[in-house]
mmCIF file of C-alpha atoms in Angstrom:
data_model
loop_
_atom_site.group_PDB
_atom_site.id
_atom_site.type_symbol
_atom_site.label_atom_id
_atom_site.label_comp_id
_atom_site.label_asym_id
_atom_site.label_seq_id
_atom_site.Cartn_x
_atom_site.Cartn_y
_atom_site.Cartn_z
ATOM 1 C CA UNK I 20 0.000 0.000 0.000
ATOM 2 C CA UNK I 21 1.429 3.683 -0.407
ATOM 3 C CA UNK I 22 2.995 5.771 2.294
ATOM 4 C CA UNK I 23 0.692 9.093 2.823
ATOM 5 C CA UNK I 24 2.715 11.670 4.890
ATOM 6 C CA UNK I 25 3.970 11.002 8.215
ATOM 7 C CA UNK I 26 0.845 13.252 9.717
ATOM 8 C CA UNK I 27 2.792 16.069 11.419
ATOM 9 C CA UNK I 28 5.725 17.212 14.205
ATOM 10 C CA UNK I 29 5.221 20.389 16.019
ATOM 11 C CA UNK I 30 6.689 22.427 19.069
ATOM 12 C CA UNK I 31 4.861 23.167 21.757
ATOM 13 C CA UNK I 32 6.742 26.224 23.749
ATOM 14 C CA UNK I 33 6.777 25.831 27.555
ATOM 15 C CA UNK I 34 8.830 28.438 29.936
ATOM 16 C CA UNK I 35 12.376 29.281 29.791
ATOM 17 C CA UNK I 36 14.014 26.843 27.887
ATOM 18 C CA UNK I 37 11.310 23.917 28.274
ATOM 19 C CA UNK I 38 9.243 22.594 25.461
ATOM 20 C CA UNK I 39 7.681 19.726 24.463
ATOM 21 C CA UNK I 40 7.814 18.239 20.454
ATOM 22 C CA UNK I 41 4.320 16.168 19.210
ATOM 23 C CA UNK I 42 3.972 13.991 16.235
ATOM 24 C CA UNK I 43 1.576 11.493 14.802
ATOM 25 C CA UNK I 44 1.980 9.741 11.550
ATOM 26 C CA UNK I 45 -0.874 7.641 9.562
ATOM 27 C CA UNK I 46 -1.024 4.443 7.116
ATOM 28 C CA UNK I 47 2.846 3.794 7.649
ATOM 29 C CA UNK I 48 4.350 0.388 9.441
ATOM 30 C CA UNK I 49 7.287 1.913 10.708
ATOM 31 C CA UNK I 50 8.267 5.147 12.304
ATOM 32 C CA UNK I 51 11.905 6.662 13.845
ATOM 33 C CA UNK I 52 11.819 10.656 15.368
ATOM 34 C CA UNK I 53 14.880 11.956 15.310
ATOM 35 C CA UNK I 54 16.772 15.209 17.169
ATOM 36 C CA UNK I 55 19.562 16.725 15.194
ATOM 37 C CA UNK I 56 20.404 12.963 13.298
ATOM 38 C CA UNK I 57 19.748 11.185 16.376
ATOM 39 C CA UNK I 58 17.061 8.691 17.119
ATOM 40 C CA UNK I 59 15.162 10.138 20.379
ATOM 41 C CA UNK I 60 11.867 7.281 19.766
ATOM 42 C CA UNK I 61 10.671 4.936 17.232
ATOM 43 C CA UNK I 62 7.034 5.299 18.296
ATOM 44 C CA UNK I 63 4.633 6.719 15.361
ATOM 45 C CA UNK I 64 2.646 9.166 17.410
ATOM 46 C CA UNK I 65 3.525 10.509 20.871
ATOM 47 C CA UNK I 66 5.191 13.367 22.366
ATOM 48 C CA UNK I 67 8.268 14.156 24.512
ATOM 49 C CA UNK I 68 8.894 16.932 26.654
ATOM 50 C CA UNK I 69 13.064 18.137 26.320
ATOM 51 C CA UNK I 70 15.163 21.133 28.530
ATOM 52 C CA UNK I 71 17.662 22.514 26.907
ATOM 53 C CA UNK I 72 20.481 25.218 27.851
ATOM 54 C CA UNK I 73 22.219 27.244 25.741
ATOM 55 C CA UNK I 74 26.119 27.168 26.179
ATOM 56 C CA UNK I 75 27.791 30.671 27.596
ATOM 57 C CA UNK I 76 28.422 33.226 25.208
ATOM 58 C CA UNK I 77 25.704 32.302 22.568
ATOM 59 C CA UNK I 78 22.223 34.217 22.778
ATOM 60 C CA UNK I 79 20.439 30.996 21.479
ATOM 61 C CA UNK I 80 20.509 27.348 19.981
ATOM 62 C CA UNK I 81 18.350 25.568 17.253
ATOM 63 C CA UNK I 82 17.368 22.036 17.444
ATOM 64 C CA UNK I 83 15.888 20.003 14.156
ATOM 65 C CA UNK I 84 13.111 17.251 14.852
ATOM 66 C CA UNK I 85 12.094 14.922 11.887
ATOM 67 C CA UNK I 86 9.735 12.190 12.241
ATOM 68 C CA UNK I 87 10.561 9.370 9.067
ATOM 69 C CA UNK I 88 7.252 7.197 8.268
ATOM 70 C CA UNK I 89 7.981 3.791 5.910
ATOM 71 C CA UNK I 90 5.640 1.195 4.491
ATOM 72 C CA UNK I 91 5.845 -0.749 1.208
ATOM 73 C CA UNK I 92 5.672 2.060 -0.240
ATOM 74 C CA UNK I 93 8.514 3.435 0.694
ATOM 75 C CA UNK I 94 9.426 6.795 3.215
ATOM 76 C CA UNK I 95 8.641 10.062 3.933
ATOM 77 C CA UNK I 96 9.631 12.524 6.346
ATOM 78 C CA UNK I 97 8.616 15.782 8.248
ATOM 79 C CA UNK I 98 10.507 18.570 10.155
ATOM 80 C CA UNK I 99 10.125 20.472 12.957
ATOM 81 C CA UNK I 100 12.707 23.154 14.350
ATOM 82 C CA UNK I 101 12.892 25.032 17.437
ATOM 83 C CA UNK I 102 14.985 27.937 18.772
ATOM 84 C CA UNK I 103 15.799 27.935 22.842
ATOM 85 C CA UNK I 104 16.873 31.314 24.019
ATOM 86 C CA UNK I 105 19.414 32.370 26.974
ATOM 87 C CA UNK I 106 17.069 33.078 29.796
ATOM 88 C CA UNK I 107 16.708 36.973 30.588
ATOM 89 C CA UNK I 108 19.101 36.529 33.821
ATOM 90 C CA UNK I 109 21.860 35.077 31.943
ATOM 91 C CA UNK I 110 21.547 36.427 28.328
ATOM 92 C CA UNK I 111 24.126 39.377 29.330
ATOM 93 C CA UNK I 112 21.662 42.007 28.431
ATOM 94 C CA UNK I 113 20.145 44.790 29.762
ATOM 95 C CA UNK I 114 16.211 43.540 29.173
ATOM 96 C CA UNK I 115 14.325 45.598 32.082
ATOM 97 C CA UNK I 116 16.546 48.820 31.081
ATOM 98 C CA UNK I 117 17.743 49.309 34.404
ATOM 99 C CA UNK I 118 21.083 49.728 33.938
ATOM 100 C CA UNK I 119 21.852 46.292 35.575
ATOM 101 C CA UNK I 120 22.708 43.460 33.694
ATOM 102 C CA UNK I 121 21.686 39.508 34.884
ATOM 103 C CA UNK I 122 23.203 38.684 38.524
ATOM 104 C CA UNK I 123 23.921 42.052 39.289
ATOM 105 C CA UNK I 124 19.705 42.848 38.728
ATOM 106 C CA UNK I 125 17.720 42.519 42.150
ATOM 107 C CA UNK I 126 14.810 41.126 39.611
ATOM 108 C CA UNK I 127 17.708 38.184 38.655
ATOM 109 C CA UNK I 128 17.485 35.519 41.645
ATOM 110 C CA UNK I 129 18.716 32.969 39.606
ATOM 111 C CA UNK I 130 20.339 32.863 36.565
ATOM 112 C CA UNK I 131 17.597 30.797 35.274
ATOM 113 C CA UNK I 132 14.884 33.170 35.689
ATOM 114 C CA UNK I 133 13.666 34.597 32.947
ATOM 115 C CA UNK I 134 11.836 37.713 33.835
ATOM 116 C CA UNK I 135 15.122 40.354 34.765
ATOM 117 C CA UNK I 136 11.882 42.978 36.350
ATOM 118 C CA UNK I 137 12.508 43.412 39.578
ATOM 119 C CA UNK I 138 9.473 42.570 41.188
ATOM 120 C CA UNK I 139 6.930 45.204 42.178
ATOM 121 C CA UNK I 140 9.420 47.825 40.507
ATOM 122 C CA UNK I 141 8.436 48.767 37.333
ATOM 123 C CA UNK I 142 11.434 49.406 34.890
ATOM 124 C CA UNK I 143 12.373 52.773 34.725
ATOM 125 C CA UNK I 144 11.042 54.879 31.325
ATOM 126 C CA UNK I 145 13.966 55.319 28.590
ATOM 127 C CA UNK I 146 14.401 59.201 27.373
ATOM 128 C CA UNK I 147 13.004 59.907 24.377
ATOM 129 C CA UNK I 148 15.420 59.801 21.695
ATOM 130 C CA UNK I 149 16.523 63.219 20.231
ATOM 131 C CA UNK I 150 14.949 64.589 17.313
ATOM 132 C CA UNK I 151 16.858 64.616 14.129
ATOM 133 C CA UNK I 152 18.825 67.668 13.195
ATOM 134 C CA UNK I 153 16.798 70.465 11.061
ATOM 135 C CA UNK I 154 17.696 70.937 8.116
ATOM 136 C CA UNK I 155 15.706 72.423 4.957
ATOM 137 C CA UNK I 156 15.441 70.090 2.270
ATOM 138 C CA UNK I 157 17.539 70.909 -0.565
ATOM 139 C CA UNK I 158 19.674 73.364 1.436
ATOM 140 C CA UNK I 159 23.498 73.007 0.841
ATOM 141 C CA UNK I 160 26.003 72.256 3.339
ATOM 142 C CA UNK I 161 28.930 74.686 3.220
ATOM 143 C CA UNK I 162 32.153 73.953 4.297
ATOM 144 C CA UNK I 163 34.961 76.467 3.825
ATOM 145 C CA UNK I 164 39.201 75.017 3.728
ATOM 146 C CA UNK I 165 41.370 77.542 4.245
ATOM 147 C CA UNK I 166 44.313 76.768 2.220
ATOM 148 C CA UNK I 167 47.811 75.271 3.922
ATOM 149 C CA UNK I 168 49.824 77.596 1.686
ATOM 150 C CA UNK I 169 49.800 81.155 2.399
ATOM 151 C CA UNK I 170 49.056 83.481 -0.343
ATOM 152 C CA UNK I 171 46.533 80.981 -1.814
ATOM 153 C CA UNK I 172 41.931 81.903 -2.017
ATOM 154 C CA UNK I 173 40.058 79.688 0.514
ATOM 155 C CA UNK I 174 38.746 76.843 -1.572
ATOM 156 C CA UNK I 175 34.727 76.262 -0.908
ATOM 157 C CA UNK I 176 32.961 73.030 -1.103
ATOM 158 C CA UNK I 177 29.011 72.697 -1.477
ATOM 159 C CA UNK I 178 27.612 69.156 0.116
ATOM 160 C CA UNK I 179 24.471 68.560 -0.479
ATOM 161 C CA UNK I 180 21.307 68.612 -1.350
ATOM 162 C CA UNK I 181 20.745 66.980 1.927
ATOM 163 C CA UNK I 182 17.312 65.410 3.290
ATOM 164 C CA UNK I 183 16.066 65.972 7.025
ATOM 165 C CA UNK I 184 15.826 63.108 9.225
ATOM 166 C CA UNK I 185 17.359 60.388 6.335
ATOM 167 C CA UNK I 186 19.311 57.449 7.616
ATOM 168 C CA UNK I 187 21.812 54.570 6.169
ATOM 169 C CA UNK I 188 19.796 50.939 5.884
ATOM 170 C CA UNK I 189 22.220 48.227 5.373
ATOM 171 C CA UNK I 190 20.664 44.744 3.913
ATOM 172 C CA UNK I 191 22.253 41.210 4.525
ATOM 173 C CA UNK I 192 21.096 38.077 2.895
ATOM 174 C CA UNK I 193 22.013 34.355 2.480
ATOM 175 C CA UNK I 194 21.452 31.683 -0.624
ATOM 176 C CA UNK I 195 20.856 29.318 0.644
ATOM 177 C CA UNK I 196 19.562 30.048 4.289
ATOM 178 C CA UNK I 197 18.858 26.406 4.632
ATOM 179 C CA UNK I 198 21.888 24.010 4.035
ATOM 180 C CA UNK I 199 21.067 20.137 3.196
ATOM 181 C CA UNK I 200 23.826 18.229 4.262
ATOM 182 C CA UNK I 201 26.591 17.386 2.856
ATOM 183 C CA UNK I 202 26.405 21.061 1.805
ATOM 184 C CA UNK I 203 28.205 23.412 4.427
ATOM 185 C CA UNK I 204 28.681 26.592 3.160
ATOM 186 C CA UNK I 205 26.586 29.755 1.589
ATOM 187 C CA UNK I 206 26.832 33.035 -0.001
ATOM 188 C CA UNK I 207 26.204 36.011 1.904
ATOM 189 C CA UNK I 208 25.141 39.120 0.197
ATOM 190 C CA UNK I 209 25.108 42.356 1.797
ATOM 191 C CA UNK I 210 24.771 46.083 0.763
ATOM 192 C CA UNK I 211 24.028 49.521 2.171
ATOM 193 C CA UNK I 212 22.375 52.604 0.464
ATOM 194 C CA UNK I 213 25.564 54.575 0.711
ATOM 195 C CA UNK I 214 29.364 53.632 1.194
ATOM 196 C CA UNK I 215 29.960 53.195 4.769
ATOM 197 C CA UNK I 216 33.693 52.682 6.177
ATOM 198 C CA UNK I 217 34.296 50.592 9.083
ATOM 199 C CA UNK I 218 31.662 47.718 8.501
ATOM 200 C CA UNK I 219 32.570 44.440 9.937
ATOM 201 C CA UNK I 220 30.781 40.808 9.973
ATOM 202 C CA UNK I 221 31.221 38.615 12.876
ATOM 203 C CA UNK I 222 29.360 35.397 13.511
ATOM 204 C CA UNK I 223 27.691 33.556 16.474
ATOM 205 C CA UNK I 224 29.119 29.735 16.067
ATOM 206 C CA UNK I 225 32.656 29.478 18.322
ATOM 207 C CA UNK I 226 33.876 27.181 15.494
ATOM 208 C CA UNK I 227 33.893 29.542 12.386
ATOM 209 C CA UNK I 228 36.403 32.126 12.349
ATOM 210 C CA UNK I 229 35.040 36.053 11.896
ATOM 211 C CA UNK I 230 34.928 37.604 8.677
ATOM 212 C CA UNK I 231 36.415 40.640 9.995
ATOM 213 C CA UNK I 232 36.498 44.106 8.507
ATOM 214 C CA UNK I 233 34.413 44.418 4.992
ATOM 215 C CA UNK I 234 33.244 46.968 2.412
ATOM 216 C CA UNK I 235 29.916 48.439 3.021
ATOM 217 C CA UNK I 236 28.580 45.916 -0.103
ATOM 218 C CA UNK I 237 29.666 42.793 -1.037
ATOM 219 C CA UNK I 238 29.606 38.972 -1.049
ATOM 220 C CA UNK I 239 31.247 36.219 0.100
ATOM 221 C CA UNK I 240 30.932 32.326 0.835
ATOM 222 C CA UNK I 241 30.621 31.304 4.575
ATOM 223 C CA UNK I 242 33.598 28.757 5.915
ATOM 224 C CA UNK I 243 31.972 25.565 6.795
ATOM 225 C CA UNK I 244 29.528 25.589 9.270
ATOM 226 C CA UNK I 245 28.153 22.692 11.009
ATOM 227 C CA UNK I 246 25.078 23.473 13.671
ATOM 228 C CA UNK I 247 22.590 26.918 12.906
ATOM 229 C CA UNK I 248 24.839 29.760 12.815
ATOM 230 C CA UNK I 249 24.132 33.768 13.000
ATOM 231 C CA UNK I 250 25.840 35.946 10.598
ATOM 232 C CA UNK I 251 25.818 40.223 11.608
ATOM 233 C CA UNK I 252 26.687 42.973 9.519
ATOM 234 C CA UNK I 253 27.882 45.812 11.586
ATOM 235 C CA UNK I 254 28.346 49.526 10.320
ATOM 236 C CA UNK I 255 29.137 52.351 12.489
ATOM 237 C CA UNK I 256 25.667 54.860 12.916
ATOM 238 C CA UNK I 257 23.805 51.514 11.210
ATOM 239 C CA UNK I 258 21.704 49.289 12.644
ATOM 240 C CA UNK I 259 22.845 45.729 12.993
ATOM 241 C CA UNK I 260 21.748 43.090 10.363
ATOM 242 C CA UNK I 261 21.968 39.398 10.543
ATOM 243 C CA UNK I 262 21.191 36.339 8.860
ATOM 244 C CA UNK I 263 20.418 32.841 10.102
ATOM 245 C CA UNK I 264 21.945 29.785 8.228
ATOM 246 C CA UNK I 265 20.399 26.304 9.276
ATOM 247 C CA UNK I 266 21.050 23.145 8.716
ATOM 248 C CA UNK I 267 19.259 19.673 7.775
ATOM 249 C CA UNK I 268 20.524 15.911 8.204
ATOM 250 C CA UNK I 269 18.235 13.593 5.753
ATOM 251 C CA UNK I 270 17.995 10.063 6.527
ATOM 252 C CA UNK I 271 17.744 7.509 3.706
ATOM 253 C CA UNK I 272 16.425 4.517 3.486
ATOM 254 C CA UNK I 273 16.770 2.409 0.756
ATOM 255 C CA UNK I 274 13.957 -0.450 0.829
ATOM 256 C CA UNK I 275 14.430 -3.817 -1.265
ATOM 257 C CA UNK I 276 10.997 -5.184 -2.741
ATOM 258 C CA UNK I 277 10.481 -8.522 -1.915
#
């Protein structure tokens, strides 16, 4: 008889870093549910609750679930991915913008709590951000250089037309963003509306090496990268960018007819 798909695997989200992964499969004989390449159960529809940490000095983890149906008709597969985050007392991050950061927040008993509000204390109300310099639109910017070499006329220099309130945006993007092993690497592809000096791309994975200093556009392939891995753009005056690159394991199967 054929194999339909394996039904479905799905995250359910619990608190902090606990969750529990569901999946059911129909009309197949045999089932194996997998968690990043290794078999976790061979049940065909059930559930299991996992706790994970992620390791000091990375902001989160990803984990891949696939549940692999077979019958005589052969196999199919579906995928499930979660990301666990750093709880909010060990994330090293500001989040209650107090000005204390983790153990050193009275709302941080633990470094597994993840609510860094001190309790009964509402967080104190950022300033609002200053308003953009005023200038007319169109209006030149003058700048006069008075020359090094006596005897020589000042030399002028208009700038401009300049906008009111414009700002930089710098893009980044990956092909592919989704890696099927054996593949390992991608091409990154970044750009920002105007040249920018001073841009750098780091990444989040303590086994690939930073990219270092870049231009303000440009591409590259990634080294080799083995679990999910976080690629940032960073331009002084710009807002960050980043990119996530994950990765899947198949499993094959071949199955003989009798």
């Amino acid at each position: 008889m054929p194999v339909t798909a394996p039904g479905s695997i799905s995250i359910e989200r619990k608190t902090g870093e606990r969750y529990t992964v569901n999946w059911r499969s129909d009309n197949v004989t045999s089932c194996k549910v997998t968690e990043q390449g290794l078999e976790i159960s061979s049940s065909c529809s059930s559930s299991v609750e996992r706790l994970k940490s992620v390791p000091s000095g990375r902001v989160s983890d990803e984990y891949v679930y696939t549940i692999f149906g077979s019958g005589p008709g052969g196999e199919k597969s579906a995928v499930a991915i979660v990301t666990v985050l750093q709880h909010q007392c060990n994330n090293g991050k500001d989040d209650d913008s107090d000005g204390l950061i983790d153990s050193d927040d009275p709302g941080c008993p633990s470094q597994t709590d993840d609510n860094e509000t001190d309790d009964g204390i509402p967080p104190p109300t950022p300033p609002p951000s200053p308003p953009p310099p005023v200038v007319p639109i169109g209006a030149p910017i003058i700048n006069v250089f008075k020359p090094i070499i006596p005897g020589l006329d000042p030399v002028i220099i208009f700038f401009g037309p300049v906008e009111a309130g414009s700002a930089s945006v710098c893009t980044i993007d990956a092909s592919p963003k989704l890696l099927v092993v054996p593949k390992n690497t991608s091409t990154l592809t970044w750009s920002c509306d105007r040249v920018i000096s001073g841009c750098t791309l780091h990444d989040d994975n303590p086994k690939v090496p930073d990219v270092g200093s870049v231009a303000s556009s440009g591409s590259l392939e990634t080294p080799a990268v083995d679990v999910a891995t976080t690629f940032t753009l960073q331009c002084p005056g710009i807002e960050d960018k980043s990119v996530i690159i994950r990765l899947f394991t198949p499993f094959l199967k071949e199955i003989v007819p009798r």
